[in-house]
């Protein structure tokens, strides 16, 4: 078409597009659009635009959506063929601003709003002048463009929001003037960060990163952008987290005032280096290294000197971590202000925030290495708290941080402070943190072995009864015992392996471990077994020798035994535990007896009961633990019984006294079972007068323990037998079935201590049978009529035992029993089988 035809067409179009009929306007726009697309030449475009633009732009406000849509498309087709003259911008951009940039939504159609934004993007692309060499044509329309974006960034239509972010990114590449009003776009762009569509969140992050680069004089605004983006490091979508890391790396490379903001930018980057998704880690790591290279170029004179003396730490976990490059480490080392932000977030109430903050701290330490030693005093309290976090992931990450501290930080710096803090606050967290750091540290820790072990012997540290604490303390002691062998067996540290220090270290380690074993005896079998395992390693399996060497000192070191202690008192728990774990031993018998006497004298009833319970348990193993001659054992056991047990067997009024008496009787019972019969035989006669009273005690358990004790009695003299026999036979009528059964069994143990050849002995036997045994047997016969099967069996068993020495007497009495008697058959069976 020539120019005249286009002029006529334009005139016709202008008349039709003003027609009140929608179909006429619509048809006119469609026809012109098709012609422009098909036949309009670039040289003809300015004339056509000049003729139609007023009418077409007026259609931007048409009440029919189709008309508006066609008008926008028509202007877009014209713009493709028009030259880059800013004259056209001055008409089109204001028209778009009237539809999109108002305080209220003027354009109701979401699709049309998106189309207008796409047109704006096309205009920005067409008039792009990044370096301003062409006079920056977008500058005249810049305010309108920004006003449009401020509104559309908050558009309820997700596609419009995303498109607005794309326009911002394009605008940054198209004009050098974005910095004039970049701050005004920050708030609207930040509002998209919480959008439910991940693509919008990504677009918002990228747009904010671009805006940060174009804010030249307001560091607070840049900081706000970083703070707003940071929560998305915990986003559930990996690409969103990657966008955060990319923006962080871009700021490290291009931000004008990046050095002063390193401590703010680094979390965006370092958090991505520990991301769960490999793609995110690899992408951000490559960009992080690029930022490091730029930093090296900018500070080459300083870093080149550091490179000459830079050495890998001796125990660096190379298989687990790749050591960061020197410039990357230098960036972090000059930005340790970041640690204060991290510590604040490590104490947040949300688990995911604490986890990411702890992971970030790990990366900081991995980069800062020895330079981080100056921050340890601030970090240690928070790290100790994190080591016992309720969230297992946080706690495990905190322990990994502690291990890295032990590897990378200066040992003298962290150990001095960590040990001092642990002494002040002996909590599980401090112990876990200290143990993890110590275990991962190098050979330099060996010089402080004595000091570390001595600290752990503090009662505030080793007298705690929680299982998790005990297990952690034992893990620490296990490491110290390994170091003990390294120092005093392998002689890794020259000048430390002297005999006096070795003995002292062994004694201190033994004291800690045996106390943990004592405290855990009743409730924590796992801790007790672990403690004994460590002691076995400490002395190559010879635990007995350790007990013999050091138990006396441990026993002498017990404090507060003169107090009115209950069963929950540390001193009572420890003394009872030592007895239960170690038993009675010759080496510390005197110290143990003294400690028990003091404790029993002052303790309240609950404490005394606990101690007697432990004595009872330990007495059962007397033969296994008391390595002494028979004569020595007799003296020791007799003295212990008279001084410790006997005073508490005497009757006293009250429920508490009854319980103590019962437990003391249980100790006598344990002696009868744990010691040799020959040794027990020397003790029993002196206790028989007391046992007679105990057999008739009000307490069932006391009566039962007394009778069990007498089951071990051997042959006794006539007076002693007379004293005890009738007291036993009276228990056949006891209200308790167990006591009746025990009494029946005890009757079978009655035996006179006489020979067979002496006439006096024969007369003594006759007197015993006539005055003591005959009435007892008669009573036993009567009780055979008892319907209790257990009692009848116990009586018959006792009769069978008595038949060995008194056959004639029993046979004579059995023959006197009437043939129709219910137990006649049982007696005949006993006599027949003997």
Short mmCIF file of C-alpha atoms in Angstrom, two decimals, residues 224-636:
data_model
loop_
_atom_site.label_atom_id
_atom_site.label_comp_id
_atom_site.label_asym_id
_atom_site.label_seq_id
_atom_site.Cartn_x
_atom_site.Cartn_y
_atom_site.Cartn_z
CA UNK A 224 16.64 -4.60 54.85
CA UNK A 225 16.67 -6.43 51.53
CA UNK A 226 19.11 -9.01 52.89
CA UNK A 227 17.08 -9.44 56.07
CA UNK A 228 13.88 -9.90 54.07
CA UNK A 229 15.44 -12.51 51.79
CA UNK A 230 17.17 -14.50 54.56
CA UNK A 231 14.09 -16.45 55.81
CA UNK A 232 13.77 -18.01 52.36
CA UNK A 233 17.00 -19.90 53.01
CA UNK A 234 14.69 -22.31 54.84
CA UNK A 235 12.21 -22.52 51.96
CA UNK A 236 10.98 -26.01 51.09
CA UNK A 237 11.75 -25.53 47.38
CA UNK A 238 15.45 -25.96 46.46
CA UNK A 239 15.36 -23.45 43.58
CA UNK A 240 14.20 -20.73 46.00
CA UNK A 241 17.12 -21.46 48.31
CA UNK A 242 19.44 -21.45 45.29
CA UNK A 243 18.12 -18.03 44.29
CA UNK A 244 19.05 -16.71 47.76
CA UNK A 245 22.57 -18.06 47.38
CA UNK A 246 22.94 -16.62 43.89
CA UNK A 247 21.80 -13.19 45.03
CA UNK A 248 24.27 -13.35 47.90
CA UNK A 249 27.14 -14.23 45.57
CA UNK A 250 26.05 -11.47 43.17
CA UNK A 251 26.22 -8.96 46.00
CA UNK A 252 29.69 -10.19 46.96
CA UNK A 253 30.77 -9.58 43.37
CA UNK A 254 28.95 -6.38 42.40
CA UNK A 255 27.58 -4.50 45.42
CA UNK A 256 29.16 -1.06 45.67
CA UNK A 257 29.71 -1.12 49.44
CA UNK A 258 30.05 -4.88 49.74
CA UNK A 259 33.03 -4.92 52.14
CA UNK A 260 31.05 -3.20 54.89
CA UNK A 261 28.13 -5.58 54.33
CA UNK A 262 30.05 -8.86 54.12
CA UNK A 263 28.75 -9.91 57.54
CA UNK A 264 25.17 -9.43 56.30
CA UNK A 265 25.62 -11.06 52.90
CA UNK A 266 27.55 -14.15 53.99
CA UNK A 267 24.57 -16.01 55.57
CA UNK A 268 22.89 -16.04 52.15
CA UNK A 269 25.89 -17.82 50.69
CA UNK A 270 27.17 -20.04 53.50
CA UNK A 271 23.78 -21.48 54.34
CA UNK A 272 23.49 -22.78 50.80
CA UNK A 273 26.83 -24.57 51.15
CA UNK A 274 25.21 -26.90 53.69
CA UNK A 275 21.97 -27.34 51.74
CA UNK A 276 20.40 -30.77 51.56
CA UNK A 277 20.23 -30.59 47.74
CA UNK A 278 23.50 -31.23 45.93
CA UNK A 279 22.52 -29.01 43.00
CA UNK A 280 22.11 -26.01 45.30
CA UNK A 281 25.44 -26.67 47.03
CA UNK A 282 27.37 -27.07 43.79
CA UNK A 283 25.83 -24.02 42.08
CA UNK A 284 26.45 -21.65 45.00
CA UNK A 285 29.88 -23.11 45.77
CA UNK A 286 31.08 -22.27 42.23
CA UNK A 287 29.84 -18.67 42.60
CA UNK A 288 31.33 -18.43 46.12
CA UNK A 289 34.74 -19.40 44.75
CA UNK A 290 34.33 -16.76 42.05
CA UNK A 291 33.67 -14.14 44.74
CA UNK A 292 36.80 -15.34 46.54
CA UNK A 293 38.88 -14.93 43.39
CA UNK A 294 37.68 -11.35 42.98
CA UNK A 295 38.54 -10.61 46.60
CA UNK A 296 42.01 -12.07 46.05
CA UNK A 297 42.59 -9.79 43.05
CA UNK A 298 41.48 -6.76 45.04
CA UNK A 299 43.70 -7.65 48.03
CA UNK A 300 46.49 -9.58 46.35
CA UNK A 301 49.37 -7.90 48.15
CA UNK A 302 48.02 -8.88 51.56
CA UNK A 303 46.71 -12.34 50.70
CA UNK A 304 49.79 -13.40 48.77
CA UNK A 305 51.81 -13.07 51.99
CA UNK A 306 49.25 -15.13 53.89
CA UNK A 307 49.40 -17.78 51.19
CA UNK A 308 53.10 -18.34 51.82
CA UNK A 309 52.54 -19.31 55.47
CA UNK A 310 49.15 -20.98 55.09
CA UNK A 311 49.24 -24.63 56.25
CA UNK A 312 46.58 -27.29 56.61
CA UNK A 313 45.76 -28.08 60.29
CA UNK A 314 47.35 -31.40 61.27
CA UNK A 315 44.12 -33.21 62.14
CA UNK A 316 41.90 -31.57 59.49
CA UNK A 317 38.93 -33.80 58.53
CA UNK A 318 39.80 -33.88 54.84
CA UNK A 319 37.55 -36.82 54.03
CA UNK A 320 34.57 -35.03 55.52
CA UNK A 321 35.16 -31.42 54.49
CA UNK A 322 36.90 -29.69 51.61
CA UNK A 323 39.03 -26.88 52.95
CA UNK A 324 37.80 -23.52 51.59
CA UNK A 325 40.14 -21.47 49.45
CA UNK A 326 42.33 -18.84 51.09
CA UNK A 327 40.40 -15.78 49.79
CA UNK A 328 37.05 -17.32 50.81
CA UNK A 329 38.45 -17.89 54.28
CA UNK A 330 39.78 -14.34 54.33
CA UNK A 331 36.33 -12.93 53.53
CA UNK A 332 34.82 -14.77 56.50
CA UNK A 333 37.72 -13.93 58.81
CA UNK A 334 37.22 -10.21 58.25
CA UNK A 335 33.46 -10.57 58.76
CA UNK A 336 33.21 -12.26 62.15
CA UNK A 337 30.57 -9.73 63.18
CA UNK A 338 28.24 -12.24 61.58
CA UNK A 339 28.66 -14.44 64.65
CA UNK A 340 26.50 -12.16 66.80
CA UNK A 341 23.62 -12.57 64.35
CA UNK A 342 24.09 -16.32 64.30
CA UNK A 343 24.14 -16.63 68.09
CA UNK A 344 20.91 -14.67 68.32
CA UNK A 345 19.18 -17.05 65.92
CA UNK A 346 20.61 -20.12 67.67
CA UNK A 347 18.43 -19.22 70.65
CA UNK A 348 15.24 -18.76 68.62
CA UNK A 349 12.19 -20.82 69.64
CA UNK A 350 11.69 -22.28 66.15
CA UNK A 351 13.61 -25.50 65.54
CA UNK A 352 14.30 -24.84 61.85
CA UNK A 353 15.82 -21.42 62.60
CA UNK A 354 18.07 -22.90 65.30
CA UNK A 355 19.13 -25.69 62.94
CA UNK A 356 20.06 -23.34 60.09
CA UNK A 357 21.87 -20.98 62.47
CA UNK A 358 23.90 -23.88 63.87
CA UNK A 359 24.78 -25.08 60.37
CA UNK A 360 25.83 -21.54 59.49
CA UNK A 361 28.07 -21.39 62.56
CA UNK A 362 29.72 -24.61 61.41
CA UNK A 363 30.52 -23.05 58.01
CA UNK A 364 31.85 -19.89 59.67
CA UNK A 365 34.24 -21.91 61.84
CA UNK A 366 35.25 -24.02 58.85
CA UNK A 367 36.28 -20.82 57.05
CA UNK A 368 37.57 -18.76 59.98
CA UNK A 369 39.74 -21.54 61.50
CA UNK A 370 42.16 -20.13 64.13
CA UNK A 371 40.85 -16.59 63.68
CA UNK A 372 37.64 -17.77 65.31
CA UNK A 373 39.47 -18.37 68.61
CA UNK A 374 38.83 -14.75 69.59
CA UNK A 375 35.06 -15.34 69.36
CA UNK A 376 35.01 -18.55 71.41
CA UNK A 377 34.13 -16.90 74.73
CA UNK A 378 30.95 -15.45 73.20
CA UNK A 379 30.04 -18.63 71.34
CA UNK A 380 30.68 -21.20 74.07
CA UNK A 381 27.58 -20.58 76.28
CA UNK A 382 25.21 -20.68 73.30
CA UNK A 383 26.97 -23.69 71.79
CA UNK A 384 26.73 -25.60 75.08
CA UNK A 385 23.03 -24.89 75.22
CA UNK A 386 22.61 -26.08 71.64
CA UNK A 387 24.46 -29.33 72.43
CA UNK A 388 21.54 -30.41 74.61
CA UNK A 389 18.80 -29.00 72.36
CA UNK A 390 15.55 -30.96 72.39
CA UNK A 391 15.70 -31.23 68.61
CA UNK A 392 18.14 -34.05 67.82
CA UNK A 393 19.29 -32.49 64.55
CA UNK A 394 20.20 -29.22 66.26
CA UNK A 395 22.05 -31.07 69.02
CA UNK A 396 23.98 -33.19 66.52
CA UNK A 397 24.96 -30.14 64.45
CA UNK A 398 26.06 -28.35 67.63
CA UNK A 399 28.28 -31.31 68.54
CA UNK A 400 29.77 -31.20 65.05
CA UNK A 401 30.49 -27.49 65.56
CA UNK A 402 32.20 -28.35 68.86
CA UNK A 403 34.35 -30.97 67.12
CA UNK A 404 35.40 -28.42 64.51
CA UNK A 405 36.31 -25.99 67.30
CA UNK A 406 38.55 -28.66 68.79
CA UNK A 407 40.23 -29.24 65.43
CA UNK A 408 40.59 -25.72 64.05
CA UNK A 409 40.77 -23.36 67.02
CA UNK A 410 43.82 -22.65 69.09
CA UNK A 411 43.87 -25.30 71.84
CA UNK A 412 45.24 -23.10 74.62
CA UNK A 413 42.56 -20.47 73.97
CA UNK A 414 39.47 -22.67 73.92
CA UNK A 415 40.57 -25.20 76.54
CA UNK A 416 41.29 -22.59 79.20
CA UNK A 417 37.91 -20.94 78.79
CA UNK A 418 35.87 -24.13 78.24
CA UNK A 419 37.26 -25.81 81.35
CA UNK A 420 36.69 -22.69 83.43
CA UNK A 421 33.09 -22.41 82.25
CA UNK A 422 32.49 -26.10 82.87
CA UNK A 423 33.66 -25.73 86.46
CA UNK A 424 31.21 -22.86 86.95
CA UNK A 425 28.30 -24.53 85.13
CA UNK A 426 28.67 -28.33 85.17
CA UNK A 427 25.64 -28.98 82.96
CA UNK A 428 25.10 -31.69 80.38
CA UNK A 429 25.48 -29.18 77.56
CA UNK A 430 28.83 -27.90 78.82
CA UNK A 431 30.02 -31.47 79.30
CA UNK A 432 28.96 -32.57 75.81
CA UNK A 433 30.56 -29.54 74.21
CA UNK A 434 33.80 -29.90 76.17
CA UNK A 435 33.99 -33.64 75.50
CA UNK A 436 33.42 -33.19 71.75
CA UNK A 437 36.09 -30.48 71.50
CA UNK A 438 38.57 -32.44 73.56
CA UNK A 439 38.10 -35.68 71.62
CA UNK A 440 38.70 -33.96 68.27
CA UNK A 441 41.71 -31.90 69.38
CA UNK A 442 45.26 -32.90 68.57
CA UNK A 443 48.25 -34.12 70.52
CA UNK A 444 48.62 -30.80 72.36
CA UNK A 445 45.80 -31.84 74.71
CA UNK A 446 48.00 -34.52 76.31
CA UNK A 447 49.96 -31.93 78.27
CA UNK A 448 46.79 -31.05 80.23
CA UNK A 449 45.78 -34.60 81.13
CA UNK A 450 46.35 -34.16 84.86
CA UNK A 451 44.53 -30.83 84.95
CA UNK A 452 41.51 -32.14 83.03
CA UNK A 453 41.17 -35.23 85.19
CA UNK A 454 41.51 -33.20 88.38
CA UNK A 455 38.69 -30.89 87.30
CA UNK A 456 36.37 -33.85 86.72
CA UNK A 457 36.88 -35.07 90.29
CA UNK A 458 35.04 -32.01 91.60
CA UNK A 459 31.91 -33.33 93.41
CA UNK A 460 29.77 -30.79 91.54
CA UNK A 461 30.83 -32.53 88.31
CA UNK A 462 31.09 -36.22 89.12
CA UNK A 463 28.29 -36.48 91.71
CA UNK A 464 25.42 -36.04 89.26
CA UNK A 465 22.93 -38.87 88.93
CA UNK A 466 21.19 -38.33 85.59
CA UNK A 467 21.90 -41.19 83.22
CA UNK A 468 22.59 -39.05 80.13
CA UNK A 469 25.07 -36.97 82.11
CA UNK A 470 26.78 -40.05 83.54
CA UNK A 471 27.15 -41.65 80.10
CA UNK A 472 28.62 -38.45 78.67
CA UNK A 473 31.02 -38.14 81.60
CA UNK A 474 32.09 -41.75 81.04
CA UNK A 475 32.69 -41.06 77.34
CA UNK A 476 34.94 -38.19 78.34
CA UNK A 477 36.72 -40.40 80.88
CA UNK A 478 37.18 -43.07 78.22
CA UNK A 479 39.03 -40.53 76.05
CA UNK A 480 41.10 -39.46 79.04
CA UNK A 481 41.99 -43.08 79.82
CA UNK A 482 43.18 -43.50 76.23
CA UNK A 483 45.29 -40.38 76.66
CA UNK A 484 46.58 -41.85 79.93
CA UNK A 485 47.97 -44.81 78.00
CA UNK A 486 49.40 -42.51 75.33
CA UNK A 487 51.23 -40.43 77.89
CA UNK A 488 52.33 -43.04 80.41
CA UNK A 489 52.57 -46.17 78.27
CA UNK A 490 53.39 -45.01 74.75
CA UNK A 491 55.33 -41.99 76.09
CA UNK A 492 54.05 -39.68 73.35
CA UNK A 493 54.89 -36.60 75.38
CA UNK A 494 58.42 -36.54 76.69
CA UNK A 495 58.88 -35.31 80.21
CA UNK A 496 55.39 -36.21 81.44
CA UNK A 497 55.70 -39.94 81.95
CA UNK A 498 56.98 -40.03 85.53
CA UNK A 499 55.68 -42.59 88.01
CA UNK A 500 54.21 -40.15 90.53
CA UNK A 501 52.12 -38.41 87.87
CA UNK A 502 51.05 -41.77 86.45
CA UNK A 503 49.77 -42.96 89.82
CA UNK A 504 48.02 -39.68 90.46
CA UNK A 505 46.31 -39.72 87.06
CA UNK A 506 45.27 -43.35 87.54
CA UNK A 507 43.84 -42.60 90.97
CA UNK A 508 41.87 -39.58 89.76
CA UNK A 509 40.44 -41.41 86.76
CA UNK A 510 39.53 -44.37 88.94
CA UNK A 511 37.82 -42.08 91.44
CA UNK A 512 35.62 -40.47 88.79
CA UNK A 513 34.63 -43.71 87.09
CA UNK A 514 33.98 -45.69 90.27
CA UNK A 515 31.78 -42.89 91.61
CA UNK A 516 29.70 -42.94 88.43
CA UNK A 517 29.40 -46.72 88.76
CA UNK A 518 28.34 -46.31 92.40
CA UNK A 519 25.69 -43.69 91.63
CA UNK A 520 24.27 -45.74 88.76
CA UNK A 521 24.15 -49.08 90.58
CA UNK A 522 20.42 -49.16 91.27
CA UNK A 523 18.87 -47.61 88.18
CA UNK A 524 21.39 -47.42 85.34
CA UNK A 525 22.91 -50.76 84.44
CA UNK A 526 24.20 -49.33 81.15
CA UNK A 527 26.28 -46.66 82.93
CA UNK A 528 27.60 -49.17 85.46
CA UNK A 529 28.72 -51.62 82.77
CA UNK A 530 30.31 -48.80 80.80
CA UNK A 531 32.19 -47.62 83.91
CA UNK A 532 33.57 -51.10 84.64
CA UNK A 533 34.60 -51.43 80.99
CA UNK A 534 36.61 -48.20 81.25
CA UNK A 535 38.27 -49.40 84.46
CA UNK A 536 39.18 -52.62 82.71
CA UNK A 537 40.89 -50.66 79.93
CA UNK A 538 42.60 -48.38 82.43
CA UNK A 539 44.53 -51.27 83.96
CA UNK A 540 44.56 -53.90 81.22
CA UNK A 541 41.69 -55.90 82.67
CA UNK A 542 42.94 -56.00 86.27
CA UNK A 543 40.13 -54.11 87.98
CA UNK A 544 40.82 -55.89 91.28
CA UNK A 545 44.22 -54.23 91.52
CA UNK A 546 42.67 -50.83 90.96
CA UNK A 547 40.19 -51.48 93.76
CA UNK A 548 42.97 -52.54 96.11
CA UNK A 549 45.07 -49.47 95.33
CA UNK A 550 42.52 -46.71 95.36
CA UNK A 551 39.28 -47.72 97.10
CA UNK A 552 40.56 -46.65 100.51
CA UNK A 553 41.26 -43.12 99.23
CA UNK A 554 37.83 -42.94 97.62
CA UNK A 555 36.18 -44.08 100.83
CA UNK A 556 38.18 -41.61 102.93
CA UNK A 557 37.21 -38.77 100.58
CA UNK A 558 33.48 -39.14 101.27
CA UNK A 559 32.06 -35.99 102.83
CA UNK A 560 29.02 -35.06 104.94
CA UNK A 561 28.66 -38.50 106.52
CA UNK A 562 28.06 -36.80 109.89
CA UNK A 563 24.89 -35.16 108.58
CA UNK A 564 21.33 -36.39 108.98
CA UNK A 565 21.34 -37.93 105.53
CA UNK A 566 18.39 -39.53 103.81
CA UNK A 567 18.56 -42.24 101.17
CA UNK A 568 18.74 -39.51 98.49
CA UNK A 569 21.81 -37.81 99.98
CA UNK A 570 24.91 -37.93 97.79
CA UNK A 571 27.13 -39.36 100.51
CA UNK A 572 24.68 -42.18 101.31
CA UNK A 573 24.10 -43.00 97.63
CA UNK A 574 27.83 -43.02 96.98
CA UNK A 575 28.71 -45.16 100.00
CA UNK A 576 25.91 -47.63 99.25
CA UNK A 577 26.90 -47.75 95.59
CA UNK A 578 30.56 -48.39 96.38
CA UNK A 579 29.52 -51.30 98.60
CA UNK A 580 27.23 -52.72 95.94
CA UNK A 581 29.77 -52.39 93.11
CA UNK A 582 32.99 -53.31 94.91
CA UNK A 583 31.80 -55.46 97.81
CA UNK A 584 33.93 -56.09 100.92
CA UNK A 585 37.68 -56.03 100.32
CA UNK A 586 40.61 -56.41 102.64
CA UNK A 587 42.40 -53.32 101.31
CA UNK A 588 39.69 -50.84 102.30
CA UNK A 589 37.78 -52.76 104.97
CA UNK A 590 38.89 -50.45 107.78
CA UNK A 591 38.01 -47.26 105.88
CA UNK A 592 34.68 -48.74 104.82
CA UNK A 593 33.80 -49.82 108.34
CA UNK A 594 34.62 -46.38 109.71
CA UNK A 595 32.55 -44.66 107.01
CA UNK A 596 29.59 -46.99 107.59
CA UNK A 597 29.73 -46.52 111.34
CA UNK A 598 29.71 -42.73 110.96
CA UNK A 599 26.93 -42.74 108.39
CA UNK A 600 24.71 -45.15 110.34
CA UNK A 601 25.16 -43.13 113.49
CA UNK A 602 23.91 -39.87 111.95
CA UNK A 603 21.64 -40.87 109.06
CA UNK A 604 17.87 -40.76 109.30
CA UNK A 605 16.01 -44.10 109.00
CA UNK A 606 15.71 -43.99 105.20
CA UNK A 607 19.45 -43.53 104.87
CA UNK A 608 20.18 -46.40 107.28
CA UNK A 609 17.84 -48.73 105.40
CA UNK A 610 19.62 -47.95 102.12
CA UNK A 611 23.01 -48.66 103.65
CA UNK A 612 21.89 -51.96 105.18
CA UNK A 613 20.40 -52.95 101.85
CA UNK A 614 23.79 -52.38 100.18
CA UNK A 615 25.59 -54.26 102.98
CA UNK A 616 23.23 -57.16 102.43
CA UNK A 617 23.93 -57.20 98.67
CA UNK A 618 27.68 -56.94 99.20
CA UNK A 619 27.73 -59.69 101.86
CA UNK A 620 26.33 -62.17 99.35
CA UNK A 621 29.67 -61.83 97.48
CA UNK A 622 31.91 -61.96 100.55
CA UNK A 623 33.75 -65.10 99.42
CA UNK A 624 34.38 -63.65 95.95
CA UNK A 625 35.64 -60.24 96.99
CA UNK A 626 37.30 -60.78 100.40
CA UNK A 627 40.68 -62.24 99.48
CA UNK A 628 42.04 -63.03 102.96
CA UNK A 629 42.82 -66.07 105.06
CA UNK A 630 40.05 -67.82 106.97
CA UNK A 631 41.32 -66.53 110.30
CA UNK A 632 41.46 -62.97 108.99
CA UNK A 633 37.98 -63.30 107.60
CA UNK A 634 36.64 -64.55 110.93
CA UNK A 635 38.10 -61.59 112.78
CA UNK A 636 36.95 -59.06 110.18
#
